[in-house]
Amino acid sequence: MPVLVMKFGGTSVANLDRIRRAAKRVGVEVAKGYDVIVIVSAMSGKTNELVGWVEETSPLFDAREYDAVVSSGENVTAGLMALTLQEMDVPARSWQGWQVPLKTTSAHSAARIVEIPTENISQKFAEGMRVAVVAGFQGISPEGRITTLGRGGSDTTAVAFAAAFGAERCDIYTDVDGVYTTDPRICDKARKLDKIAFEEMLELASLGAKVLQTRSVELAMRYGVKLRVLSSFEEQSDKAGTLVCAEEDIMESNVVNGVAYSRDEAKLTLLSVADRPGIAATIFTALSEAGVNVDMIVQNISEEGRTDMTFSCPTNEVARAEAALDRIKQDGHLNYAELVADTDVAKVSVVGIGMRSQSGVAAKMFKVLSDEGINIKVITTSEIKISVLIDRKYMELAVQSLHDAFELDKAA
Amino acid sequence: MPVLVMKFGGTSVANLDRIRRAAKRVGVEVAKGYDVIVIVSAMSGKTNELVGWVEETSPLFDAREYDAVVSSGENVTAGLMALTLQEMDVPARSWQGWQVPLKTTSAHSAARIVEIPTENISQKFAEGMRVAVVAGFQGISPEGRITTLGRGGSDTTAVAFAAAFGAERCDIYTDVDGVYTTDPRICDKARKLDKIAFEEMLELASLGAKVLQTRSVELAMRYGVKLRVLSSFEEQSDKAGTLVCAEEDIMESNVVNGVAYSRDEAKLTLLSVADRPGIAATIFTALSEAGVNVDMIVQNISEEGRTDMTFSCPTNEVARAEAALDRIKQDGHLNYAELVADTDVAKVSVVGIGMRSQSGVAAKMFKVLSDEGINIKVITTSEIKISVLIDRKYMELAVQSLHDAFELDKAA
């Protein structure tokens, strides 16, 4: 029988009622003839409680014990989901990570999946079991200890199972009903997309659209797993949600498919840096070692051997960046006049695979912003994305104007 | 290095503060030179929460899923305890049942321990680890599924580990500071015993003194494991608590060492039963099949082919007993005039291994009760115990009078 993977996040299994609702959806797919692998998260709030206990006990905790404690939340949901399905007369049982066994690296709290043997579960399917409920987010290390996959680990678990079992699709049930052209909270014309390409989803995810974890989308792209994002709180048809799939599975697409934003950006400029070979490496090595996540980088042309260097990073990393740069200045590795930090900025981006074959998107974007009187502070581009840094107070306006200008409220 | 097993119950690990306090006690034993195996329960309340969820989800639950869910509480405590010890610079790590592996039968929710291989943990001790923190109450079945050992399973886990590792002693930390001659809440002269024999402890446990589970005492007796019961809420010396040990380890003992009681008793009498061979078997087979836990049984002498049959059982099983007896009467398997239930009774017992070699204990007991004007309704005796059923309103008076008469407030 064809296999379907269904993943339910923490809010979708927050209590027994919601677990029952999720189980009903699983029952619908079983009735259609699928053998279903269900991946569950911990009931919402549980993982945070466990993490809190670990951190209070031991600020610099042993990650192996952290994993042993934190993984327990998913085990509870897996058992309860299996029991709920059994109550509905659906043959089901639970698996904890080590029972599959889902083999991972030894990088505790951030382990990577090495292998998912399918024999155990496939044999049970052959014997008439219809649903394997698997505790997400966890696995077992070569040393036989419990590992966790880090943030978004349950999405990643789901995609990995879909790849291992050659599943027809991997449905991610969450608290939103799909991927939107932009955030409906700041643009009421936002439209749910029926389909989106992996590459676009990756750009949107990394730009702060928190529907899917980057890592799970990467994995789905690598193994060609069709991912569907849909709400566990609404009645579903077969066309519900958003399908994240390969470019070739999308017949027609707008040039721009999404407008993303990030409020949490700061712009830092090093004024009058002595411009000599290797200076950029010096700066960004120091920032990387200080744990600063640099996003955009712009270097102005050099005049009389000096240049200005601008970069952006998350607002809460500004102090760390300033300290790191000051240190290399004191040490004599870097010579600059001043470091100016602007924490009142936001990043706005347009994303679309159509950009690859169509020119003029950047020009149009800049004109739209200019017409609204919005000054662009930094620009970066990739093959399918253009991002600009602007004053934060114009963020909503920029998103709405771009959404209008690229006609994102209309399907292709 | 000699091995010590220390077990902490739910109230002793109820929150991070208490886990820290428990860890300090473990640290003291490590400093004395012991390699310590710590057995932990779930934080108090957690197991009940999990059981509640399972029962609400599925009244006739699959015990395999019940075990998978309910065992998670102990895993959390084990990890937190290991982290706490590490913070105190004591080399420690946690083990879940399947990691040991603690092998059990497949009787889910009431599994019995089959084997505890010592290699894994012994090797870590050899490498310098000082404390193995083991999640109590759980194991793994031959099919690779998680099992639990049923009520009191963590005490049993502790004793089994002590037996497997040849531990010098098994310390059970709980919320009372030892075993008393009787319940201090109803007799203010109650005295803590320094030592008590396994056999006496078994009688007291089965009589409702809830300090230790019967099963763990049986196991300790079989393998000669010295058990110590002590409080995790008081400062401890080496003489703290009560040592439960073999008779030969106790030099001097009172004839009677404890007065136990049980409020939760009912007396049922079948009046004028047709007395023929096999009638007792008919009655008690029917009661056993109905799940009634019959305790005392008394049959009066037969007159003119009819007799009266009296037995006791827990109060909440009276309705079930009545239904079962009515059924076999209707079916024609049993002929009796009337069934009289008296739910206003209590059981009071005196226990002591000294009774084996000293006569007159029963006579003294009956005289004490008679002097207080307390009527005895049923009597049963074993080698080291005499139990009587009396009106419940006299229960406290009976306990206090017997405690005085046998001078239990004075050590041997």
PDB file of N, CA, C and O in Angstrom, chain A residues 16 43 46 49-50 53-54 56-59 61-62 65 68-69 72 76 79-80 82-84 86-87 93-94 96 98-99 140 144-146, chain B residues 16 43 46 49-50 53-54 56-59 61-62 65 68-69 72 76 79-80 82-84 86-87 93-94 96 98-99 140 144-146:
ATOM      1  N   LEU A  16      -5.718  16.213  24.845  1.00  0.00           N
ATOM      2  CA  LEU A  16      -6.307  14.959  24.356  1.00  0.00           C
ATOM      3  C   LEU A  16      -7.334  15.199  23.253  1.00  0.00           C
ATOM      4  O   LEU A  16      -7.448  14.415  22.316  1.00  0.00           O
ATOM      5  N   MET A  43       3.416  17.685  23.352  1.00  0.00           N
ATOM      6  CA  MET A  43       2.284  18.574  23.579  1.00  0.00           C
ATOM      7  C   MET A  43       2.838  19.978  23.828  1.00  0.00           C
ATOM      8  O   MET A  43       3.826  20.129  24.558  1.00  0.00           O
ATOM      9  N   LYS A  46       5.333  21.492  26.672  1.00  0.00           N
ATOM     10  CA  LYS A  46       6.049  20.448  27.420  1.00  0.00           C
ATOM     11  C   LYS A  46       7.564  20.540  27.218  1.00  0.00           C
ATOM     12  O   LYS A  46       8.327  20.427  28.170  1.00  0.00           O
ATOM     13  N   GLU A  49       9.042  23.325  29.118  1.00  0.00           N
ATOM     14  CA  GLU A  49       9.120  23.012  30.551  1.00  0.00           C
ATOM     15  C   GLU A  49      10.361  22.168  30.837  1.00  0.00           C
ATOM     16  O   GLU A  49      11.134  22.460  31.758  1.00  0.00           O
ATOM     17  N   LEU A  50      10.569  21.138  30.031  1.00  0.00           N
ATOM     18  CA  LEU A  50      11.712  20.242  30.247  1.00  0.00           C
ATOM     19  C   LEU A  50      13.033  20.991  30.052  1.00  0.00           C
ATOM     20  O   LEU A  50      13.961  20.848  30.848  1.00  0.00           O
ATOM     21  N   TRP A  53      13.796  23.072  33.052  1.00  0.00           N
ATOM     22  CA  TRP A  53      14.329  22.302  34.183  1.00  0.00           C
ATOM     23  C   TRP A  53      15.815  21.997  33.981  1.00  0.00           C
ATOM     24  O   TRP A  53      16.608  22.089  34.908  1.00  0.00           O
ATOM     25  N   VAL A  54      16.154  21.588  32.766  1.00  0.00           N
ATOM     26  CA  VAL A  54      17.560  21.253  32.490  1.00  0.00           C
ATOM     27  C   VAL A  54      18.438  22.483  32.691  1.00  0.00           C
ATOM     28  O   VAL A  54      19.471  22.423  33.367  1.00  0.00           O
ATOM     29  N   GLU A  56      17.878  25.158  34.421  1.00  0.00           N
ATOM     30  CA  GLU A  56      17.960  25.598  35.810  1.00  0.00           C
ATOM     31  C   GLU A  56      18.888  24.675  36.603  1.00  0.00           C
ATOM     32  O   GLU A  56      19.639  25.121  37.475  1.00  0.00           O
ATOM     33  N   THR A  57      18.851  23.396  36.277  1.00  0.00           N
ATOM     34  CA  THR A  57      19.703  22.427  36.981  1.00  0.00           C
ATOM     35  C   THR A  57      21.165  22.644  36.661  1.00  0.00           C
ATOM     36  O   THR A  57      22.024  22.609  37.527  1.00  0.00           O
ATOM     37  N   SER A  58      21.434  22.881  35.386  1.00  0.00           N
ATOM     38  CA  SER A  58      22.825  22.905  34.937  1.00  0.00           C
ATOM     39  C   SER A  58      22.973  23.855  33.760  1.00  0.00           C
ATOM     40  O   SER A  58      22.670  23.502  32.635  1.00  0.00           O
ATOM     41  N   PRO A  59      23.429  25.081  34.025  1.00  0.00           N
ATOM     42  CA  PRO A  59      23.526  26.065  32.946  1.00  0.00           C
ATOM     43  C   PRO A  59      24.389  25.580  31.779  1.00  0.00           C
ATOM     44  O   PRO A  59      24.036  25.779  30.624  1.00  0.00           O
ATOM     45  N   PHE A  61      24.911  22.481  30.556  1.00  0.00           N
ATOM     46  CA  PHE A  61      24.502  21.089  30.722  1.00  0.00           C
ATOM     47  C   PHE A  61      25.240  20.124  29.797  1.00  0.00           C
ATOM     48  O   PHE A  61      25.724  20.494  28.744  1.00  0.00           O
ATOM     49  N   ASP A  62      25.311  18.883  30.235  1.00  0.00           N
ATOM     50  CA  ASP A  62      25.759  17.749  29.436  1.00  0.00           C
ATOM     51  C   ASP A  62      24.661  17.482  28.409  1.00  0.00           C
ATOM     52  O   ASP A  62      23.553  17.086  28.752  1.00  0.00           O
ATOM     53  N   GLU A  65      22.513  14.309  28.567  1.00  0.00           N
ATOM     54  CA  GLU A  65      21.428  14.242  29.551  1.00  0.00           C
ATOM     55  C   GLU A  65      20.271  15.155  29.126  1.00  0.00           C
ATOM     56  O   GLU A  65      19.103  14.827  29.327  1.00  0.00           O
ATOM     57  N   ALA A  68      18.258  13.182  26.800  1.00  0.00           N
ATOM     58  CA  ALA A  68      17.501  12.120  27.472  1.00  0.00           C
ATOM     59  C   ALA A  68      16.246  12.693  28.128  1.00  0.00           C
ATOM     60  O   ALA A  68      15.186  12.066  28.131  1.00  0.00           O
ATOM     61  N   VAL A  69      16.372  13.896  28.683  1.00  0.00           N
ATOM     62  CA  VAL A  69      15.235  14.519  29.365  1.00  0.00           C
ATOM     63  C   VAL A  69      14.234  15.075  28.348  1.00  0.00           C
ATOM     64  O   VAL A  69      13.034  14.779  28.395  1.00  0.00           O
ATOM     65  N   SER A  72      11.573  13.139  26.157  1.00  0.00           N
ATOM     66  CA  SER A  72      10.470  12.387  26.762  1.00  0.00           C
ATOM     67  C   SER A  72       9.100  12.928  26.371  1.00  0.00           C
ATOM     68  O   SER A  72       8.124  12.193  26.356  1.00  0.00           O
ATOM     69  N   VAL A  76       5.497  10.645  25.106  1.00  0.00           N
ATOM     70  CA  VAL A  76       4.151  10.690  25.689  1.00  0.00           C
ATOM     71  C   VAL A  76       3.116  10.849  24.576  1.00  0.00           C
ATOM     72  O   VAL A  76       2.144  10.090  24.484  1.00  0.00           O
ATOM     73  N   GLY A  79       2.609   7.636  22.375  1.00  0.00           N
ATOM     74  CA  GLY A  79       1.781   6.602  23.003  1.00  0.00           C
ATOM     75  C   GLY A  79       0.311   6.983  23.007  1.00  0.00           C
ATOM     76  O   GLY A  79      -0.565   6.169  22.692  1.00  0.00           O
ATOM     77  N   LEU A  80       0.033   8.244  23.358  1.00  0.00           N
ATOM     78  CA  LEU A  80      -1.360   8.691  23.418  1.00  0.00           C
ATOM     79  C   LEU A  80      -2.008   8.662  22.032  1.00  0.00           C
ATOM     80  O   LEU A  80      -3.174   8.281  21.887  1.00  0.00           O
ATOM     81  N   ALA A  82      -1.191   6.650  19.531  1.00  0.00           N
ATOM     82  CA  ALA A  82      -1.426   5.243  19.176  1.00  0.00           C
ATOM     83  C   ALA A  82      -2.691   4.726  19.874  1.00  0.00           C
ATOM     84  O   ALA A  82      -3.523   4.054  19.260  1.00  0.00           O
ATOM     85  N   LEU A  83      -2.846   5.066  21.152  1.00  0.00           N
ATOM     86  CA  LEU A  83      -4.038   4.638  21.898  1.00  0.00           C
ATOM     87  C   LEU A  83      -5.306   5.234  21.293  1.00  0.00           C
ATOM     88  O   LEU A  83      -6.331   4.555  21.178  1.00  0.00           O
ATOM     89  N   THR A  84      -5.236   6.508  20.900  1.00  0.00           N
ATOM     90  CA  THR A  84      -6.399   7.174  20.313  1.00  0.00           C
ATOM     91  C   THR A  84      -6.808   6.483  19.012  1.00  0.00           C
ATOM     92  O   THR A  84      -7.997   6.244  18.765  1.00  0.00           O
ATOM     93  N   GLN A  86      -6.156   3.370  18.181  1.00  0.00           N
ATOM     94  CA  GLN A  86      -6.696   2.049  18.527  1.00  0.00           C
ATOM     95  C   GLN A  86      -8.164   2.154  18.951  1.00  0.00           C
ATOM     96  O   GLN A  86      -8.978   1.310  18.597  1.00  0.00           O
ATOM     97  N   GLU A  87      -8.485   3.233  19.705  1.00  0.00           N
ATOM     98  CA  GLU A  87      -9.876   3.451  20.123  1.00  0.00           C
ATOM     99  C   GLU A  87     -10.798   3.627  18.917  1.00  0.00           C
ATOM    100  O   GLU A  87     -11.990   3.351  18.995  1.00  0.00           O
ATOM    101  N   ARG A  93       0.604   1.403  16.446  1.00  0.00           N
ATOM    102  CA  ARG A  93       1.471   1.322  17.620  1.00  0.00           C
ATOM    103  C   ARG A  93       2.499   2.453  17.566  1.00  0.00           C
ATOM    104  O   ARG A  93       2.726   3.059  16.521  1.00  0.00           O
ATOM    105  N   SER A  94       3.111   2.705  18.718  1.00  0.00           N
ATOM    106  CA  SER A  94       4.090   3.786  18.799  1.00  0.00           C
ATOM    107  C   SER A  94       5.513   3.250  18.669  1.00  0.00           C
ATOM    108  O   SER A  94       5.783   2.095  18.998  1.00  0.00           O
ATOM    109  N   GLN A  96       9.487   4.730  19.646  1.00  0.00           N
ATOM    110  CA  GLN A  96      10.397   5.782  20.080  1.00  0.00           C
ATOM    111  C   GLN A  96      11.598   5.724  19.141  1.00  0.00           C
ATOM    112  O   GLN A  96      11.804   4.728  18.439  1.00  0.00           O
ATOM    113  N   TRP A  98      14.757   5.211  19.348  1.00  0.00           N
ATOM    114  CA  TRP A  98      15.697   4.085  19.454  1.00  0.00           C
ATOM    115  C   TRP A  98      15.060   2.767  19.037  1.00  0.00           C
ATOM    116  O   TRP A  98      15.757   1.795  18.767  1.00  0.00           O
ATOM    117  N   GLN A  99      13.729   2.710  18.979  1.00  0.00           N
ATOM    118  CA  GLN A  99      13.073   1.464  18.603  1.00  0.00           C
ATOM    119  C   GLN A  99      13.035   1.272  17.091  1.00  0.00           C
ATOM    120  O   GLN A  99      12.948   0.149  16.621  1.00  0.00           O
ATOM    121  N   ILE A 140      18.989   7.802  18.012  1.00  0.00           N
ATOM    122  CA  ILE A 140      19.946   7.108  18.873  1.00  0.00           C
ATOM    123  C   ILE A 140      21.333   7.235  18.252  1.00  0.00           C
ATOM    124  O   ILE A 140      21.489   7.130  17.038  1.00  0.00           O
ATOM    125  N   GLY A 144      24.606   4.392  21.554  1.00  0.00           N
ATOM    126  CA  GLY A 144      23.394   3.886  22.186  1.00  0.00           C
ATOM    127  C   GLY A 144      22.722   4.889  23.102  1.00  0.00           C
ATOM    128  O   GLY A 144      21.886   4.528  23.924  1.00  0.00           O
ATOM    129  N   ARG A 145      23.067   6.166  22.960  1.00  0.00           N
ATOM    130  CA  ARG A 145      22.417   7.173  23.785  1.00  0.00           C
ATOM    131  C   ARG A 145      21.382   7.922  22.959  1.00  0.00           C
ATOM    132  O   ARG A 145      21.466   7.963  21.728  1.00  0.00           O
ATOM    133  N   ILE A 146      20.431   8.532  23.664  1.00  0.00           N
ATOM    134  CA  ILE A 146      19.370   9.249  22.968  1.00  0.00           C
ATOM    135  C   ILE A 146      19.897  10.589  22.469  1.00  0.00           C
ATOM    136  O   ILE A 146      20.578  11.302  23.196  1.00  0.00           O
TER     137      ILE A 146
ATOM    138  N   LEU B  16      13.126  20.544  41.523  1.00  0.00           N
ATOM    139  CA  LEU B  16      14.580  20.638  41.337  1.00  0.00           C
ATOM    140  C   LEU B  16      15.313  20.774  42.657  1.00  0.00           C
ATOM    141  O   LEU B  16      16.408  20.239  42.836  1.00  0.00           O
ATOM    142  N   MET B  43       8.858  12.513  39.241  1.00  0.00           N
ATOM    143  CA  MET B  43       8.523  13.595  40.149  1.00  0.00           C
ATOM    144  C   MET B  43       7.075  13.395  40.598  1.00  0.00           C
ATOM    145  O   MET B  43       6.215  13.063  39.783  1.00  0.00           O
ATOM    146  N   LYS B  46       3.552  13.266  38.565  1.00  0.00           N
ATOM    147  CA  LYS B  46       3.733  13.104  37.117  1.00  0.00           C
ATOM    148  C   LYS B  46       3.130  11.799  36.608  1.00  0.00           C
ATOM    149  O   LYS B  46       2.458  11.770  35.580  1.00  0.00           O
ATOM    150  N   GLU B  49      -0.544  11.973  36.417  1.00  0.00           N
ATOM    151  CA  GLU B  49      -0.986  12.781  35.271  1.00  0.00           C
ATOM    152  C   GLU B  49      -0.978  11.929  34.000  1.00  0.00           C
ATOM    153  O   GLU B  49      -1.945  11.901  33.232  1.00  0.00           O
ATOM    154  N   LEU B  50       0.124  11.203  33.800  1.00  0.00           N
ATOM    155  CA  LEU B  50       0.254  10.379  32.591  1.00  0.00           C
ATOM    156  C   LEU B  50      -0.791   9.263  32.575  1.00  0.00           C
ATOM    157  O   LEU B  50      -1.430   9.008  31.558  1.00  0.00           O
ATOM    158  N   TRP B  53      -4.123  10.623  31.565  1.00  0.00           N
ATOM    159  CA  TRP B  53      -4.259  10.847  30.120  1.00  0.00           C
ATOM    160  C   TRP B  53      -4.539   9.545  29.382  1.00  0.00           C
ATOM    161  O   TRP B  53      -5.366   9.484  28.484  1.00  0.00           O
ATOM    162  N   VAL B  54      -3.809   8.509  29.774  1.00  0.00           N
ATOM    163  CA  VAL B  54      -3.991   7.214  29.103  1.00  0.00           C
ATOM    164  C   VAL B  54      -5.416   6.716  29.328  1.00  0.00           C
ATOM    165  O   VAL B  54      -6.101   6.305  28.393  1.00  0.00           O
ATOM    166  N   GLU B  56      -8.096   8.374  30.113  1.00  0.00           N
ATOM    167  CA  GLU B  56      -9.101   9.194  29.446  1.00  0.00           C
ATOM    168  C   GLU B  56      -9.115   8.893  27.949  1.00  0.00           C
ATOM    169  O   GLU B  56     -10.171   8.863  27.317  1.00  0.00           O
ATOM    170  N   THR B  57      -7.939   8.647  27.385  1.00  0.00           N
ATOM    171  CA  THR B  57      -7.850   8.355  25.955  1.00  0.00           C
ATOM    172  C   THR B  57      -8.485   7.016  25.632  1.00  0.00           C
ATOM    173  O   THR B  57      -9.211   6.864  24.658  1.00  0.00           O
ATOM    174  N   SER B  58      -8.213   6.028  26.481  1.00  0.00           N
ATOM    175  CA  SER B  58      -8.596   4.668  26.144  1.00  0.00           C
ATOM    176  C   SER B  58      -8.866   3.879  27.418  1.00  0.00           C
ATOM    177  O   SER B  58      -7.945   3.386  28.049  1.00  0.00           O
ATOM    178  N   PRO B  59     -10.136   3.762  27.792  1.00  0.00           N
ATOM    179  CA  PRO B  59     -10.467   3.079  29.052  1.00  0.00           C
ATOM    180  C   PRO B  59      -9.911   1.652  29.104  1.00  0.00           C
ATOM    181  O   PRO B  59      -9.400   1.220  30.122  1.00  0.00           O
ATOM    182  N   PHE B  61      -7.141   0.302  27.742  1.00  0.00           N
ATOM    183  CA  PHE B  61      -5.952   0.647  26.970  1.00  0.00           C
ATOM    184  C   PHE B  61      -5.078  -0.557  26.637  1.00  0.00           C
ATOM    185  O   PHE B  61      -5.075  -1.563  27.343  1.00  0.00           O
ATOM    186  N   ASP B  62      -4.326  -0.417  25.560  1.00  0.00           N
ATOM    187  CA  ASP B  62      -3.261  -1.327  25.175  1.00  0.00           C
ATOM    188  C   ASP B  62      -2.123  -1.114  26.175  1.00  0.00           C
ATOM    189  O   ASP B  62      -1.512  -0.049  26.212  1.00  0.00           O
ATOM    190  N   GLU B  65       1.197   0.479  25.109  1.00  0.00           N
ATOM    191  CA  GLU B  65       1.254   1.928  24.938  1.00  0.00           C
ATOM    192  C   GLU B  65       1.206   2.633  26.295  1.00  0.00           C
ATOM    193  O   GLU B  65       1.857   3.658  26.501  1.00  0.00           O
ATOM    194  N   ALA B  68       4.666   2.674  27.505  1.00  0.00           N
ATOM    195  CA  ALA B  68       5.513   3.619  26.768  1.00  0.00           C
ATOM    196  C   ALA B  68       5.283   5.043  27.265  1.00  0.00           C
ATOM    197  O   ALA B  68       6.214   5.839  27.383  1.00  0.00           O
ATOM    198  N   VAL B  69       4.038   5.356  27.585  1.00  0.00           N
ATOM    199  CA  VAL B  69       3.706   6.714  28.048  1.00  0.00           C
ATOM    200  C   VAL B  69       4.145   6.913  29.502  1.00  0.00           C
ATOM    201  O   VAL B  69       4.850   7.869  29.834  1.00  0.00           O
ATOM    202  N   SER B  72       7.782   7.540  30.937  1.00  0.00           N
ATOM    203  CA  SER B  72       8.550   8.736  30.583  1.00  0.00           C
ATOM    204  C   SER B  72       8.862   9.615  31.793  1.00  0.00           C
ATOM    205  O   SER B  72       9.854  10.335  31.796  1.00  0.00           O
ATOM    206  N   VAL B  76      12.730  11.532  32.850  1.00  0.00           N
ATOM    207  CA  VAL B  76      12.991  12.947  33.116  1.00  0.00           C
ATOM    208  C   VAL B  76      13.809  13.093  34.401  1.00  0.00           C
ATOM    209  O   VAL B  76      14.843  13.761  34.429  1.00  0.00           O
ATOM    210  N   GLY B  79      17.544  11.946  34.076  1.00  0.00           N
ATOM    211  CA  GLY B  79      18.415  12.919  33.413  1.00  0.00           C
ATOM    212  C   GLY B  79      18.718  14.105  34.309  1.00  0.00           C
ATOM    213  O   GLY B  79      19.866  14.553  34.413  1.00  0.00           O
ATOM    214  N   LEU B  80      17.692  14.608  34.988  1.00  0.00           N
ATOM    215  CA  LEU B  80      17.891  15.780  35.856  1.00  0.00           C
ATOM    216  C   LEU B  80      18.813  15.424  37.031  1.00  0.00           C
ATOM    217  O   LEU B  80      19.664  16.236  37.425  1.00  0.00           O
ATOM    218  N   ALA B  82      21.206  13.136  37.037  1.00  0.00           N
ATOM    219  CA  ALA B  82      22.575  13.019  36.511  1.00  0.00           C
ATOM    220  C   ALA B  82      23.181  14.408  36.321  1.00  0.00           C
ATOM    221  O   ALA B  82      24.333  14.655  36.687  1.00  0.00           O
ATOM    222  N   LEU B  83      22.379  15.334  35.775  1.00  0.00           N
ATOM    223  CA  LEU B  83      22.871  16.699  35.564  1.00  0.00           C
ATOM    224  C   LEU B  83      23.219  17.366  36.898  1.00  0.00           C
ATOM    225  O   LEU B  83      24.227  18.064  37.018  1.00  0.00           O
ATOM    226  N   THR B  84      22.373  17.147  37.903  1.00  0.00           N
ATOM    227  CA  THR B  84      22.606  17.750  39.216  1.00  0.00           C
ATOM    228  C   THR B  84      23.912  17.239  39.816  1.00  0.00           C
ATOM    229  O   THR B  84      24.713  18.000  40.359  1.00  0.00           O
ATOM    230  N   GLN B  86      26.456  16.027  38.153  1.00  0.00           N
ATOM    231  CA  GLN B  86      27.566  16.585  37.367  1.00  0.00           C
ATOM    232  C   GLN B  86      27.898  18.001  37.830  1.00  0.00           C
ATOM    233  O   GLN B  86      29.069  18.380  37.908  1.00  0.00           O
ATOM    234  N   GLU B  87      26.859  18.769  38.149  1.00  0.00           N
ATOM    235  CA  GLU B  87      27.072  20.140  38.640  1.00  0.00           C
ATOM    236  C   GLU B  87      27.864  20.132  39.944  1.00  0.00           C
ATOM    237  O   GLU B  87      28.533  21.105  40.273  1.00  0.00           O
ATOM    238  N   ARG B  93      25.990   9.498  34.991  1.00  0.00           N
ATOM    239  CA  ARG B  93      25.156   9.534  33.790  1.00  0.00           C
ATOM    240  C   ARG B  93      23.878   8.753  34.041  1.00  0.00           C
ATOM    241  O   ARG B  93      23.782   7.986  34.995  1.00  0.00           O
ATOM    242  N   SER B  94      22.892   9.018  33.185  1.00  0.00           N
ATOM    243  CA  SER B  94      21.592   8.362  33.350  1.00  0.00           C
ATOM    244  C   SER B  94      21.479   7.135  32.452  1.00  0.00           C
ATOM    245  O   SER B  94      22.128   7.057  31.406  1.00  0.00           O
ATOM    246  N   GLN B  96      18.209   4.677  30.929  1.00  0.00           N
ATOM    247  CA  GLN B  96      16.813   4.296  30.882  1.00  0.00           C
ATOM    248  C   GLN B  96      16.788   2.762  30.903  1.00  0.00           C
ATOM    249  O   GLN B  96      17.809   2.112  30.633  1.00  0.00           O
ATOM    250  N   TRP B  98      15.779   0.369  29.002  1.00  0.00           N
ATOM    251  CA  TRP B  98      16.222  -0.366  27.818  1.00  0.00           C
ATOM    252  C   TRP B  98      17.713  -0.212  27.579  1.00  0.00           C
ATOM    253  O   TRP B  98      18.316  -0.995  26.844  1.00  0.00           O
ATOM    254  N   GLN B  99      18.339   0.806  28.181  1.00  0.00           N
ATOM    255  CA  GLN B  99      19.765   1.016  27.954  1.00  0.00           C
ATOM    256  C   GLN B  99      20.615   0.105  28.831  1.00  0.00           C
ATOM    257  O   GLN B  99      21.757  -0.177  28.488  1.00  0.00           O
ATOM    258  N   ILE B 140      12.606  -3.616  29.543  1.00  0.00           N
ATOM    259  CA  ILE B 140      12.358  -3.872  28.128  1.00  0.00           C
ATOM    260  C   ILE B 140      11.962  -5.342  27.963  1.00  0.00           C
ATOM    261  O   ILE B 140      12.534  -6.220  28.596  1.00  0.00           O
ATOM    262  N   GLY B 144      11.343  -6.090  22.604  1.00  0.00           N
ATOM    263  CA  GLY B 144      11.953  -4.770  22.436  1.00  0.00           C
ATOM    264  C   GLY B 144      11.027  -3.625  22.771  1.00  0.00           C
ATOM    265  O   GLY B 144      11.283  -2.480  22.398  1.00  0.00           O
ATOM    266  N   ARG B 145       9.934  -3.905  23.478  1.00  0.00           N
ATOM    267  CA  ARG B 145       9.031  -2.827  23.868  1.00  0.00           C
ATOM    268  C   ARG B 145       9.250  -2.473  25.330  1.00  0.00           C
ATOM    269  O   ARG B 145       9.737  -3.291  26.114  1.00  0.00           O
ATOM    270  N   ILE B 146       8.859  -1.243  25.673  1.00  0.00           N
ATOM    271  CA  ILE B 146       9.049  -0.787  27.043  1.00  0.00           C
ATOM    272  C   ILE B 146       7.999  -1.429  27.942  1.00  0.00           C
ATOM    273  O   ILE B 146       6.824  -1.479  27.599  1.00  0.00           O
TER     274      ILE B 146
END
